[in-house]
mmCIF file of C-alpha atoms and ligand atoms in Angstrom:
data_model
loop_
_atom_site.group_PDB
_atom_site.id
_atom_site.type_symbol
_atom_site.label_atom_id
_atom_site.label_comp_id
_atom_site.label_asym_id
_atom_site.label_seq_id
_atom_site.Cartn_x
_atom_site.Cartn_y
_atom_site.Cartn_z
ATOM 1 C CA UNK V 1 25.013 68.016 -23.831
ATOM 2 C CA UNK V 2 25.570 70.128 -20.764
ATOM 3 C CA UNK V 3 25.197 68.238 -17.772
ATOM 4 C CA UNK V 4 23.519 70.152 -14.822
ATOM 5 C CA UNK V 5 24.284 69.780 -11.055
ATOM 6 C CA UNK V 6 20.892 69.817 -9.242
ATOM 7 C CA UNK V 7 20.319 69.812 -5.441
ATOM 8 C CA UNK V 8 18.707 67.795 -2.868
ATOM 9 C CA UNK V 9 15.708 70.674 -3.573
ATOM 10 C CA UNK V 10 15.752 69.542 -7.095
ATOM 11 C CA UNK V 11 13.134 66.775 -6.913
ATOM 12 C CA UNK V 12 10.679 67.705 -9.329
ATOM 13 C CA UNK V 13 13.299 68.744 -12.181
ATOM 14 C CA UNK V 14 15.260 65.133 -11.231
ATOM 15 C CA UNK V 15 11.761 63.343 -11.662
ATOM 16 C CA UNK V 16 11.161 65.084 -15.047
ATOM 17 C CA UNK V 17 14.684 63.980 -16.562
ATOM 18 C CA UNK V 18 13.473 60.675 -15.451
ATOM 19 C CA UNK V 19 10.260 60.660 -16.719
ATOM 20 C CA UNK V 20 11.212 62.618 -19.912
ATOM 21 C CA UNK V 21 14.207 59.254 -20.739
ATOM 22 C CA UNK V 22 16.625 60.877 -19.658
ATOM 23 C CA UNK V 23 20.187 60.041 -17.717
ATOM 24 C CA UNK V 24 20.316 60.946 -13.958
ATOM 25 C CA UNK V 25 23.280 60.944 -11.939
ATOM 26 C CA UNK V 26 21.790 59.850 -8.390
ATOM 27 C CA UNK V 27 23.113 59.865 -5.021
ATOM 28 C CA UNK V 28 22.878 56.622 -2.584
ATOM 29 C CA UNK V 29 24.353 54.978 0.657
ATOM 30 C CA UNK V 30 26.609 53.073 -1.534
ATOM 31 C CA UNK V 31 27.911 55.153 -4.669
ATOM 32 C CA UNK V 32 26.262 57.363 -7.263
ATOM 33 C CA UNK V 33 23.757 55.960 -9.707
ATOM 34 C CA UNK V 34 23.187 56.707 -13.192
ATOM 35 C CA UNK V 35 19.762 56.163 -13.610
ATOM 36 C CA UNK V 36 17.047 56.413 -15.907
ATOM 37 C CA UNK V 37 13.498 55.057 -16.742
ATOM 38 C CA UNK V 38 13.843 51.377 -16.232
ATOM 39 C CA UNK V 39 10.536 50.955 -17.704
ATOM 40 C CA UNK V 40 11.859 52.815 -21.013
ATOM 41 C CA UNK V 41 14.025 50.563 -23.456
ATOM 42 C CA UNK V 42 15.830 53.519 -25.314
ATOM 43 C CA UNK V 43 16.468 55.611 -22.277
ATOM 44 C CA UNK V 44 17.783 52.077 -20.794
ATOM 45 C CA UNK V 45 19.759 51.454 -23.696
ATOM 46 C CA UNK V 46 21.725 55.454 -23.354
ATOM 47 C CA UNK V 47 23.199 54.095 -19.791
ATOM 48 C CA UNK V 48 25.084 51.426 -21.539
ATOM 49 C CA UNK V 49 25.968 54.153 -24.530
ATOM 50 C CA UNK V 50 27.084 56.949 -21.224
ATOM 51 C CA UNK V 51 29.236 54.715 -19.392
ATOM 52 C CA UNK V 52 30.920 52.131 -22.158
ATOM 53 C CA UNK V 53 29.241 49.386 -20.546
ATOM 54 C CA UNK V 54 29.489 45.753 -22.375
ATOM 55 C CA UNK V 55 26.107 44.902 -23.756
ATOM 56 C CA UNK V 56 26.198 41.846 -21.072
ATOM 57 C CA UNK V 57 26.216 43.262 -18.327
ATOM 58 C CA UNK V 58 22.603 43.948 -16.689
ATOM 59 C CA UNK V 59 21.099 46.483 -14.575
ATOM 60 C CA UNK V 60 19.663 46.491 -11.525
ATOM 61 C CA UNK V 61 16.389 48.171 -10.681
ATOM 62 C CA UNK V 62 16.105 50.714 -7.892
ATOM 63 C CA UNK V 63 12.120 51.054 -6.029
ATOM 64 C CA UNK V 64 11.155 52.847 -3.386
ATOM 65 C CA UNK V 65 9.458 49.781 -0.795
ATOM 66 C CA UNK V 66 9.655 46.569 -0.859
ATOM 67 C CA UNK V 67 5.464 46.555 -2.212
ATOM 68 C CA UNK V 68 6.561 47.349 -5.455
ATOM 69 C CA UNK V 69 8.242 43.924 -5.930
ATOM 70 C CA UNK V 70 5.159 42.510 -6.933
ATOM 71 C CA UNK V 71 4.798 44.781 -9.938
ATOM 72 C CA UNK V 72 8.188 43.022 -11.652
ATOM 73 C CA UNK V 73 9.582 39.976 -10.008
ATOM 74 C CA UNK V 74 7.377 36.510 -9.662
ATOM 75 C CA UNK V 75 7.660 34.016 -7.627
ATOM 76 C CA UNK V 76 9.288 35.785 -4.804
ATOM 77 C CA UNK V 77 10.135 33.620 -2.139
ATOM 78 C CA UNK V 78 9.726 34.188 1.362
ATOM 79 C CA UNK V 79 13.120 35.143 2.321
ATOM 80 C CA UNK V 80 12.951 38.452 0.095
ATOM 81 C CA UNK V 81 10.190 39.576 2.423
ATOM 82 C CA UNK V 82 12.166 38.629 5.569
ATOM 83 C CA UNK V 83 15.553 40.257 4.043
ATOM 84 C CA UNK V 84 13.339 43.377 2.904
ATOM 85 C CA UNK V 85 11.955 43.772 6.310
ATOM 86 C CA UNK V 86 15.544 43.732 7.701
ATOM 87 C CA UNK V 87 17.979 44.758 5.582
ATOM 88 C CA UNK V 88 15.971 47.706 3.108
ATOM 89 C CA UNK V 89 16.152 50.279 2.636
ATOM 90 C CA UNK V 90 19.836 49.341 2.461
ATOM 91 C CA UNK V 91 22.471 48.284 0.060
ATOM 92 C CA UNK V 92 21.137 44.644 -0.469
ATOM 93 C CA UNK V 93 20.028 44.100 -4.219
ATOM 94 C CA UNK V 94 18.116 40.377 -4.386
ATOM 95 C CA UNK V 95 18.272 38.516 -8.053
ATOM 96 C CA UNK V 96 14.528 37.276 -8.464
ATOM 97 C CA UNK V 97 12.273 36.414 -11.082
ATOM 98 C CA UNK V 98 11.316 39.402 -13.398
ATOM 99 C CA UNK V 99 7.792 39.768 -14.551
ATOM 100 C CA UNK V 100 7.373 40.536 -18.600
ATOM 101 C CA UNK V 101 7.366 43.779 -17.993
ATOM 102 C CA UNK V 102 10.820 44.444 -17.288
ATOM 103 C CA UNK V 103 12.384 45.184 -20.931
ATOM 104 C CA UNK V 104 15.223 42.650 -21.521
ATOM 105 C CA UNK V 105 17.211 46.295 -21.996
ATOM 106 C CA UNK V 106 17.399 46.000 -18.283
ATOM 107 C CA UNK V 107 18.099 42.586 -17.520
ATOM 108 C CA UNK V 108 20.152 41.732 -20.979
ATOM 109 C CA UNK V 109 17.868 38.818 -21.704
ATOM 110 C CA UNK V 110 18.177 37.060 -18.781
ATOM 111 C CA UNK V 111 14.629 35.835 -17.030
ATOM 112 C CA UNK V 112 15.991 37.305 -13.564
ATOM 113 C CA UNK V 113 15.866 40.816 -12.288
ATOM 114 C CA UNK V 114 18.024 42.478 -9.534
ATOM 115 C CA UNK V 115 15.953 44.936 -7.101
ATOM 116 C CA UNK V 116 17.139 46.989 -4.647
ATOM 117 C CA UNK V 117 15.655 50.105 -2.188
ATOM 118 C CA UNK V 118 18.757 52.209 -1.794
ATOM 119 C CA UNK V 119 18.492 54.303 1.767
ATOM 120 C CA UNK V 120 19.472 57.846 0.107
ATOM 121 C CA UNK V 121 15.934 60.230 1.303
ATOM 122 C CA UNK V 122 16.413 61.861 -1.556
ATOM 123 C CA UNK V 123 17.046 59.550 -4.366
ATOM 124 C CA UNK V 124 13.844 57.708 -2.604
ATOM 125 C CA UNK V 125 11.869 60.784 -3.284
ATOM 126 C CA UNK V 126 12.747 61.268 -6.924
ATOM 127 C CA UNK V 127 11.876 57.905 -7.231
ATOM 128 C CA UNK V 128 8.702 58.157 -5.907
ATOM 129 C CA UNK V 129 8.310 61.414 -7.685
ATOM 130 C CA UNK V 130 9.102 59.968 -10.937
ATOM 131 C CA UNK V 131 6.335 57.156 -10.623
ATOM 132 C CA UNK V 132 8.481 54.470 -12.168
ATOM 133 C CA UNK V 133 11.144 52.035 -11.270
ATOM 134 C CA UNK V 134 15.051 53.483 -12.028
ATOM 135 C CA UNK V 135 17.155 51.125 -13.744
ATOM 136 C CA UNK V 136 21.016 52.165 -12.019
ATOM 137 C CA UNK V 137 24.562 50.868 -12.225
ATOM 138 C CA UNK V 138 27.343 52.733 -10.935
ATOM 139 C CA UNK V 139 28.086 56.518 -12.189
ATOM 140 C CA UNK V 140 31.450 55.800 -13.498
ATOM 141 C CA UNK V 141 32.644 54.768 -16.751
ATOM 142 C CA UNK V 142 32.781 51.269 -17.243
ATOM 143 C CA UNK V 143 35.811 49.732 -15.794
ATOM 144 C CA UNK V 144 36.950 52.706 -13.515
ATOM 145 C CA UNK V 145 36.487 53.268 -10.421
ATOM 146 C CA UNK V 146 32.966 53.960 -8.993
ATOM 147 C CA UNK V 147 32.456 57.378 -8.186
ATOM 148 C CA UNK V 148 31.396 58.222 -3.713
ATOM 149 C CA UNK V 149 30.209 61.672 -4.566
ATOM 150 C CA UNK V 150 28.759 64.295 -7.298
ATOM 151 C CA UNK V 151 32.325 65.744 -8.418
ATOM 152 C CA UNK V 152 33.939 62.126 -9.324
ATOM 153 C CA UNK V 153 30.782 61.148 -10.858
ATOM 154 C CA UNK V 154 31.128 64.244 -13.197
ATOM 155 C CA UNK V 155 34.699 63.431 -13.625
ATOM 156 C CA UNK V 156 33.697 60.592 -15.446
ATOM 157 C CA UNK V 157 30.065 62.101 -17.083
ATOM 158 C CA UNK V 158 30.406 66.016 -17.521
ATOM 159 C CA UNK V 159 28.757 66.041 -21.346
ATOM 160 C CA UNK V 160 27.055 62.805 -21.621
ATOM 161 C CA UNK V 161 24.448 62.879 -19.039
ATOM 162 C CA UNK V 162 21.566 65.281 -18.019
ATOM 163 C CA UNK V 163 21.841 65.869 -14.712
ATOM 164 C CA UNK V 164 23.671 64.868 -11.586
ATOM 165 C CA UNK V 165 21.651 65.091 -8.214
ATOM 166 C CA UNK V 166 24.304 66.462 -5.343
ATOM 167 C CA UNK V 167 23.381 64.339 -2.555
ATOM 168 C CA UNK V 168 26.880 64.737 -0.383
ATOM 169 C CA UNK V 169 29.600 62.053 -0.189
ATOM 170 C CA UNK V 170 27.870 58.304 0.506
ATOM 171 C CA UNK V 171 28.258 56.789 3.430
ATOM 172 C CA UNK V 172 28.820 53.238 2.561
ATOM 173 C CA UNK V 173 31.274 53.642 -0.217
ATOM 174 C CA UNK V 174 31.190 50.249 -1.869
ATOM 175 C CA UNK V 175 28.368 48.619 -4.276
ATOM 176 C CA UNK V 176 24.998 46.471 -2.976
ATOM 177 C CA UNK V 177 25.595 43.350 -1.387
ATOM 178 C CA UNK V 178 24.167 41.092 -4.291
ATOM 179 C CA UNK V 179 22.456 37.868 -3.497
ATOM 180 C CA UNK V 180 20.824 35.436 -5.627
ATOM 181 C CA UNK V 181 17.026 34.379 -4.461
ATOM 182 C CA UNK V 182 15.889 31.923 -7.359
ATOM 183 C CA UNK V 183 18.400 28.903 -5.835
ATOM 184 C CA UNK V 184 17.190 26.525 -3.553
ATOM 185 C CA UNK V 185 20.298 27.817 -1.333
ATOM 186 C CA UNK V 186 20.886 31.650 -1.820
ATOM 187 C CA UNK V 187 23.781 32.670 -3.342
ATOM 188 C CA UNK V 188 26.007 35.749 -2.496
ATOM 189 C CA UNK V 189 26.791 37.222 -6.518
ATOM 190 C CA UNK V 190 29.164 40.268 -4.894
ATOM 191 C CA UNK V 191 29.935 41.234 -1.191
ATOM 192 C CA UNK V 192 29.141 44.854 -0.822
ATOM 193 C CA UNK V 193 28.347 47.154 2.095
ATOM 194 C CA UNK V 194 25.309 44.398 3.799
ATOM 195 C CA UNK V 195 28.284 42.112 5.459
ATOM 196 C CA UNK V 196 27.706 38.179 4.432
ATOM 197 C CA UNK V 197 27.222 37.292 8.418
ATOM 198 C CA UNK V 198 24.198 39.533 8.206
ATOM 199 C CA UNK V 199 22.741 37.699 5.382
ATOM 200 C CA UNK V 200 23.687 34.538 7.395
ATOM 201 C CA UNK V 201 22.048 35.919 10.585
ATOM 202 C CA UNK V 202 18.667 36.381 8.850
ATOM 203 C CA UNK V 203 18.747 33.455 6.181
ATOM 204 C CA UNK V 204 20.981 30.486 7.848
ATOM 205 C CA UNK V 205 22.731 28.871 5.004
ATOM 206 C CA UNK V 206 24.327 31.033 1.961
ATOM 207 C CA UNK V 207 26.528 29.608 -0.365
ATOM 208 C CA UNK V 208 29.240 32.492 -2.242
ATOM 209 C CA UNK V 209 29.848 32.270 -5.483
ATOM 210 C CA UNK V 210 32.756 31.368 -6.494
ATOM 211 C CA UNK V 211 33.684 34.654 -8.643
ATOM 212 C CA UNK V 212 33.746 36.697 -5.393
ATOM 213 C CA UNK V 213 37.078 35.195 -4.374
ATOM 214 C CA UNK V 214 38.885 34.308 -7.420
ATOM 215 C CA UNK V 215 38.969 35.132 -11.258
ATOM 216 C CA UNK V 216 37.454 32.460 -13.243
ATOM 217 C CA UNK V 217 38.941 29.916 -15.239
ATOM 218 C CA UNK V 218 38.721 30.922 -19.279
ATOM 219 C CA UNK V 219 35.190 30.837 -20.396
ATOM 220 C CA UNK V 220 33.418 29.827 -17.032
ATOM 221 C CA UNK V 221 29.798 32.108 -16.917
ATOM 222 C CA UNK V 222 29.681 34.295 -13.241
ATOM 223 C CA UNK V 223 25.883 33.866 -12.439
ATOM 224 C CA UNK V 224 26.477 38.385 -12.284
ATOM 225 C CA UNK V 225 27.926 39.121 -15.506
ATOM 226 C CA UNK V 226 29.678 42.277 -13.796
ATOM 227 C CA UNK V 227 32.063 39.783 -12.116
ATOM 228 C CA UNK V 228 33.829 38.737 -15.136
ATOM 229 C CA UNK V 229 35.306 42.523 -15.908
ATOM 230 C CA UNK V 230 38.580 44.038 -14.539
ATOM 231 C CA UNK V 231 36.729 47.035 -12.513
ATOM 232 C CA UNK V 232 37.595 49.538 -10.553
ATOM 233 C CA UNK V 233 40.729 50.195 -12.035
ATOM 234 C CA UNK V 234 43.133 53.162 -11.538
ATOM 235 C CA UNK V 235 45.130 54.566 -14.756
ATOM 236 C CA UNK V 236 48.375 52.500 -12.773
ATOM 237 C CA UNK V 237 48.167 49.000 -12.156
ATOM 238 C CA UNK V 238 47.806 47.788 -8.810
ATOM 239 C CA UNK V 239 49.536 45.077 -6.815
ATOM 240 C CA UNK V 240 47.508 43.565 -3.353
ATOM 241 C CA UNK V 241 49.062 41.991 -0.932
ATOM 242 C CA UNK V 242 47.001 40.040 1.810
ATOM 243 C CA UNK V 243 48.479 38.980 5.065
ATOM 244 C CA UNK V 244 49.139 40.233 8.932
ATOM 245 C CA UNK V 245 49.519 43.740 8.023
ATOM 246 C CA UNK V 246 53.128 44.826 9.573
ATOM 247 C CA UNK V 247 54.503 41.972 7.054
ATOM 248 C CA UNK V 248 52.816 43.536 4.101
ATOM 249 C CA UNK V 249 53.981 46.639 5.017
ATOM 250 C CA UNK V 250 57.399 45.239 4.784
ATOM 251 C CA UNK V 251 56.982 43.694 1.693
ATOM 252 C CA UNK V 252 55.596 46.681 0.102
ATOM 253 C CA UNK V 253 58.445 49.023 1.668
ATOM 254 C CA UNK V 254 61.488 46.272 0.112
ATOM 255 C CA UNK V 255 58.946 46.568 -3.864
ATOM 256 C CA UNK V 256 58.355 50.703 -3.526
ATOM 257 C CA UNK V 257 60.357 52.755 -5.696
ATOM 258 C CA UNK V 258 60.618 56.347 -7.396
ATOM 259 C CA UNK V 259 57.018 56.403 -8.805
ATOM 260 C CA UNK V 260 55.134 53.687 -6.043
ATOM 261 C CA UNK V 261 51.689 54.852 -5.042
ATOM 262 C CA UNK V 262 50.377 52.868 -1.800
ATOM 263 C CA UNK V 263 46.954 51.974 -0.258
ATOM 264 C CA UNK V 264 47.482 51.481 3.424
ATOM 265 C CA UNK V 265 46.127 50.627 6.976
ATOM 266 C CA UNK V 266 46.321 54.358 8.639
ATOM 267 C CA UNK V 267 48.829 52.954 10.890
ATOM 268 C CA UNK V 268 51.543 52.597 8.725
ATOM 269 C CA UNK V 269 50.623 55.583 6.299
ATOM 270 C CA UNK V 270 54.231 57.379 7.644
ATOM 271 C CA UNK V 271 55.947 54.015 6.582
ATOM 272 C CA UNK V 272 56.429 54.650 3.127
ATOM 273 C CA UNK V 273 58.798 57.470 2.270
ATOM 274 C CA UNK V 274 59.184 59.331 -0.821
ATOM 275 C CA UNK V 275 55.600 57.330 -2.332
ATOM 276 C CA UNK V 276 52.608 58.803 -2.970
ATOM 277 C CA UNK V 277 50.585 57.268 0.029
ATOM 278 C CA UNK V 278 46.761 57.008 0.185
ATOM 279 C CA UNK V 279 45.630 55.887 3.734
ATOM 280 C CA UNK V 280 41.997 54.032 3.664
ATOM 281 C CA UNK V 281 41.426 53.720 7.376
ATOM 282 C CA UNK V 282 42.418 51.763 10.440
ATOM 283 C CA UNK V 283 43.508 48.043 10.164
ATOM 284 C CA UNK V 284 40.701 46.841 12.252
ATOM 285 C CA UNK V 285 37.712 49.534 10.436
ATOM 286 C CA UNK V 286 36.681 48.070 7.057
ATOM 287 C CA UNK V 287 33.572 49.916 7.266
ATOM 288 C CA UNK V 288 35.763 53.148 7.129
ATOM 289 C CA UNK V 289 38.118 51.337 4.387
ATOM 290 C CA UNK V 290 34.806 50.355 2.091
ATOM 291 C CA UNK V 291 34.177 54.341 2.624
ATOM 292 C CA UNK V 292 37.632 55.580 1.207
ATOM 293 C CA UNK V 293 38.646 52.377 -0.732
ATOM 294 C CA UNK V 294 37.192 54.281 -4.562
ATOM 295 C CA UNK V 295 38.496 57.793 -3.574
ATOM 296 C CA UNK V 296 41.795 56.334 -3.153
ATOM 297 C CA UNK V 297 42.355 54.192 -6.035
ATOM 298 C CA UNK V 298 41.069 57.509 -7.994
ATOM 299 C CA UNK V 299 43.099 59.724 -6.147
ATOM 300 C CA UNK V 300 46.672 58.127 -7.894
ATOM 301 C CA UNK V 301 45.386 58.964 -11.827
ATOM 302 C CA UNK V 302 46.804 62.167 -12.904
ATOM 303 C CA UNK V 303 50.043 61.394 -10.578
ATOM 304 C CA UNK V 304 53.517 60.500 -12.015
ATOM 305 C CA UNK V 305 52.383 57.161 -9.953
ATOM 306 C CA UNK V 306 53.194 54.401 -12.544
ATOM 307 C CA UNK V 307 52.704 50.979 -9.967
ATOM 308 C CA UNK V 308 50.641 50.895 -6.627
ATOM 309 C CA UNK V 309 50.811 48.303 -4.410
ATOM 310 C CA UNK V 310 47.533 47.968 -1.719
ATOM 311 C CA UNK V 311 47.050 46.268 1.558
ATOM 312 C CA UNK V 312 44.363 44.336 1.936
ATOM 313 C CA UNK V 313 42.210 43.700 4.474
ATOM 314 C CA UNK V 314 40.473 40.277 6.042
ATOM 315 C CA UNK V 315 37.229 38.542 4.848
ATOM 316 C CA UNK V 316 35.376 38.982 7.789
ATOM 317 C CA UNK V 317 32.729 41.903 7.601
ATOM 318 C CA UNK V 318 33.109 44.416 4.899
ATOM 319 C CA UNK V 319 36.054 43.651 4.695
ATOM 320 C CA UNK V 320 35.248 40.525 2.303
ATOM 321 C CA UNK V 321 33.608 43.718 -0.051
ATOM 322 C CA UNK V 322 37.018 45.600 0.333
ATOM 323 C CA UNK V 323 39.278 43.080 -0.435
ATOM 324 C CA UNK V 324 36.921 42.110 -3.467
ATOM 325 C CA UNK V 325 36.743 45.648 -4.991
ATOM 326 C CA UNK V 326 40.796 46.010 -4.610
ATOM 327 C CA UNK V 327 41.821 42.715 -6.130
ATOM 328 C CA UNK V 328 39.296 43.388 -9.404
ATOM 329 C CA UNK V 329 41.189 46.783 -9.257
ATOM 330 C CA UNK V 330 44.502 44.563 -9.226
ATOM 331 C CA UNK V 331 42.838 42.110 -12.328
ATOM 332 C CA UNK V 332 43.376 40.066 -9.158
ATOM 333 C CA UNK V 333 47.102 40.204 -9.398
ATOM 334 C CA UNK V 334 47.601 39.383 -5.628
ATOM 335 C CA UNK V 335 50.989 38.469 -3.382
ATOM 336 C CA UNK V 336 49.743 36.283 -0.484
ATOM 337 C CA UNK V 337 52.312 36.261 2.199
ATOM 338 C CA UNK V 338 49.936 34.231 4.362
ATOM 339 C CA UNK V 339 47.498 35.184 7.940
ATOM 340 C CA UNK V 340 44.946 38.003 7.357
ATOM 341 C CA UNK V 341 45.255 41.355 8.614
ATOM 342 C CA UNK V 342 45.306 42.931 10.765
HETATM 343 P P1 AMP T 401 26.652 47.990 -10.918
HETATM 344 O O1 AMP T 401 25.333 48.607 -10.686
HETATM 345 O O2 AMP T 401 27.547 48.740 -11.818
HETATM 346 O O3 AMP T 401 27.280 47.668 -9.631
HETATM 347 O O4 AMP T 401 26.336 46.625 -11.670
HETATM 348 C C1 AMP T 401 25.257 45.812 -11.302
HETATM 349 C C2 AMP T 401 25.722 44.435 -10.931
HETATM 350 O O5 AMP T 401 24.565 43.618 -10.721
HETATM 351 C C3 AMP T 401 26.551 43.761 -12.017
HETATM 352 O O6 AMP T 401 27.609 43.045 -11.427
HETATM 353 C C4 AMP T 401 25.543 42.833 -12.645
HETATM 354 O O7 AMP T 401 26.163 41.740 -13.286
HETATM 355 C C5 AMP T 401 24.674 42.430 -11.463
HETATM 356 N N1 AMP T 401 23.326 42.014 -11.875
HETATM 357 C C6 AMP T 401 22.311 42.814 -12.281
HETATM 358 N N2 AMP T 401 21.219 42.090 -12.615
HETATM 359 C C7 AMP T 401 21.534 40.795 -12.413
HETATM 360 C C8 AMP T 401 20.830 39.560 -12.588
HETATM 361 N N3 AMP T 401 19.580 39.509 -13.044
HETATM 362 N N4 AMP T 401 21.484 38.405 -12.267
HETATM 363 C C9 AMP T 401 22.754 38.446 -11.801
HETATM 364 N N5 AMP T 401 23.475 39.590 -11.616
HETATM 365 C C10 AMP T 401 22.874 40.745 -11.923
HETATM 366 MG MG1 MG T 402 29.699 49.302 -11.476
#
């Protein structure tokens, strides 16, 4: 299969591969989508088949307004509304209860459904275009990094998908915010580019599950399947070390060696001689590190890079989705020398 590159103009050809079941790469504030039909079991079913991904994992569903909730969750609580109102378009996805229409291709059996209204104009308008809701994970193959614009997405696709809508380079960076709606307390499933206090801000209490800070013990079930796979990972494995951010500098500098890729704070991206450095951002920005945090744990494969080692920023803000995305990168293999960063 060649896979075309279509434009922002494209709409009407995007809609068609959509409604015709087939596989859409689509741009959105948080990473590129590979969508199709969610509606359509077989065209579901290719995603998994395109990107490798385990048969456990489920999909969330991307609409256009928060009205079309009603058409495939029940029992939507009142807090949905309120976060909708706030918070969508936006990269929030909410777990609710799915009607019977939404094939179990989607949800892999489970009798929950995760919507989202990504703020990308034009993915909105294929949507729209297209008539039906589009079932998306992340344009990368499974377990690598996800891709933050149209060329990393075909890095990963070129031959097994239809299309790939060039929307630019997203401006988030990092996946939907995930929280769960069908608990008495809401639950946040995986930090992403919505920060927790903002979910805090418009809910009050919300608990975080516990497979957002920590890999769980041998067969423990994450409430999102997604959480239980090493993701995001470079060809090289990675090393994170938390901390005040001069001292993990230091540790990093006494570890480096011949072939020693780093992730770093911009400030200290002349402090590593002789490594192949990747700088993600200033200390204090995690908004700018969520935006370069993919392109540089991609930027290492097809170096003589053989071990990178990553600092890692503080909880607060998206910096909780940063430090998340690089210790799954790291199969959380983390050196704590104590103190956040900066
Ligand atoms: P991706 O789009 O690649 O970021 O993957 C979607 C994420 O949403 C995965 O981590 C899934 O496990 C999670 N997810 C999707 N649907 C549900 C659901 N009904 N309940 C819990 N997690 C979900
Ligand atoms: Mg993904």
């Amino acid at each position: 299969m060649k896979t075309r590159l279509l434009t922002k103009l494209d709409i009407e050809a995007a809609a068609a591969i959509l409604r015709g079941g087939g596989l859409l790469g689509i741009p959105t504030e948080t990473v590129y989508g590979l969508g199709a039909d969610g509606l359509n079991t077989p065209a579901v079913r290719r995603i998994f088949e395109a990107k490798g991904r385990p048969q456990d994992n489920p999909l969330i569903l991307h609409i256009p307004e928060a009205s079309w909730l009603e058409r495939y969750c029940r029992n939507i609580p009142a807090a949905a509304y309120t976060l909708a109102e706030r918070f969508w378009p936006g990269p929030l996805t909410m777990i609710l209860r799915r009607r019977e229409n939404v094939p179990n291709a989607v949800t892999c059996g489970l009798n929950t459904v995760g919507m989202r209204c990504p703020a990308h104009p034009v993915t909105l308008e294929i949507i729209r275009a297209a008539g039906t809701p589009v079932a998306a994970p992340s344009g990368n193959r499974s377990g690598r990094p996800s891709p933050t614009c149209a060329a990393h997405m075909l890095e990963d696709m070129d031959g097994r998908i239809d299309a790939i809508v060039d929307g630019g380079s997203c401006g988030v960076g990092v996946e939907s915010t995930i929280i769960d709606l069908t608990s008495s307390v809401p639950r946040l499933l995986r930090p992403g580019g919505l920060p927790l206090e903002a979910l805090r801000e418009a809910l009050g209490e919300v608990a975080v599950d516990r497979a957002v800070l920590s890999p769980l013990p041998a067969g423990e079930k994450p409430k999102a399947p997604g959480m239980k796979y090493r993701h995001y990972a470079p060809k090289a494995p990675v090393t994170v070390v938390t901390g005040k951010s001069r001292r993990t500098a230091r540790y990093i500098r006494k570890k480096m060696g011949e072939h020693t890729g780093v992730i770093c704070f911009d400030e200290f991206a002349g402090a590593f001689p002789g490594c192949a450095v990747e700088a993600i951002g200033a200390a204090a920005d995690p908004a700018e590190q969520a935006r370069r945090v993919f392109d540089a744990l991609r930027a290492f494969d097809g170096t003589d890079v053989t071990e990178i080692f990553a600092q890692c920023p503080g909880d607060a803000g998206l910096g909780l989705a940063v430090a998340n995305r690089l210790k799954k990168a790291a199969g959380f293999q983390v050196v704590d020398l104590g103190e956040a960063a900066p």
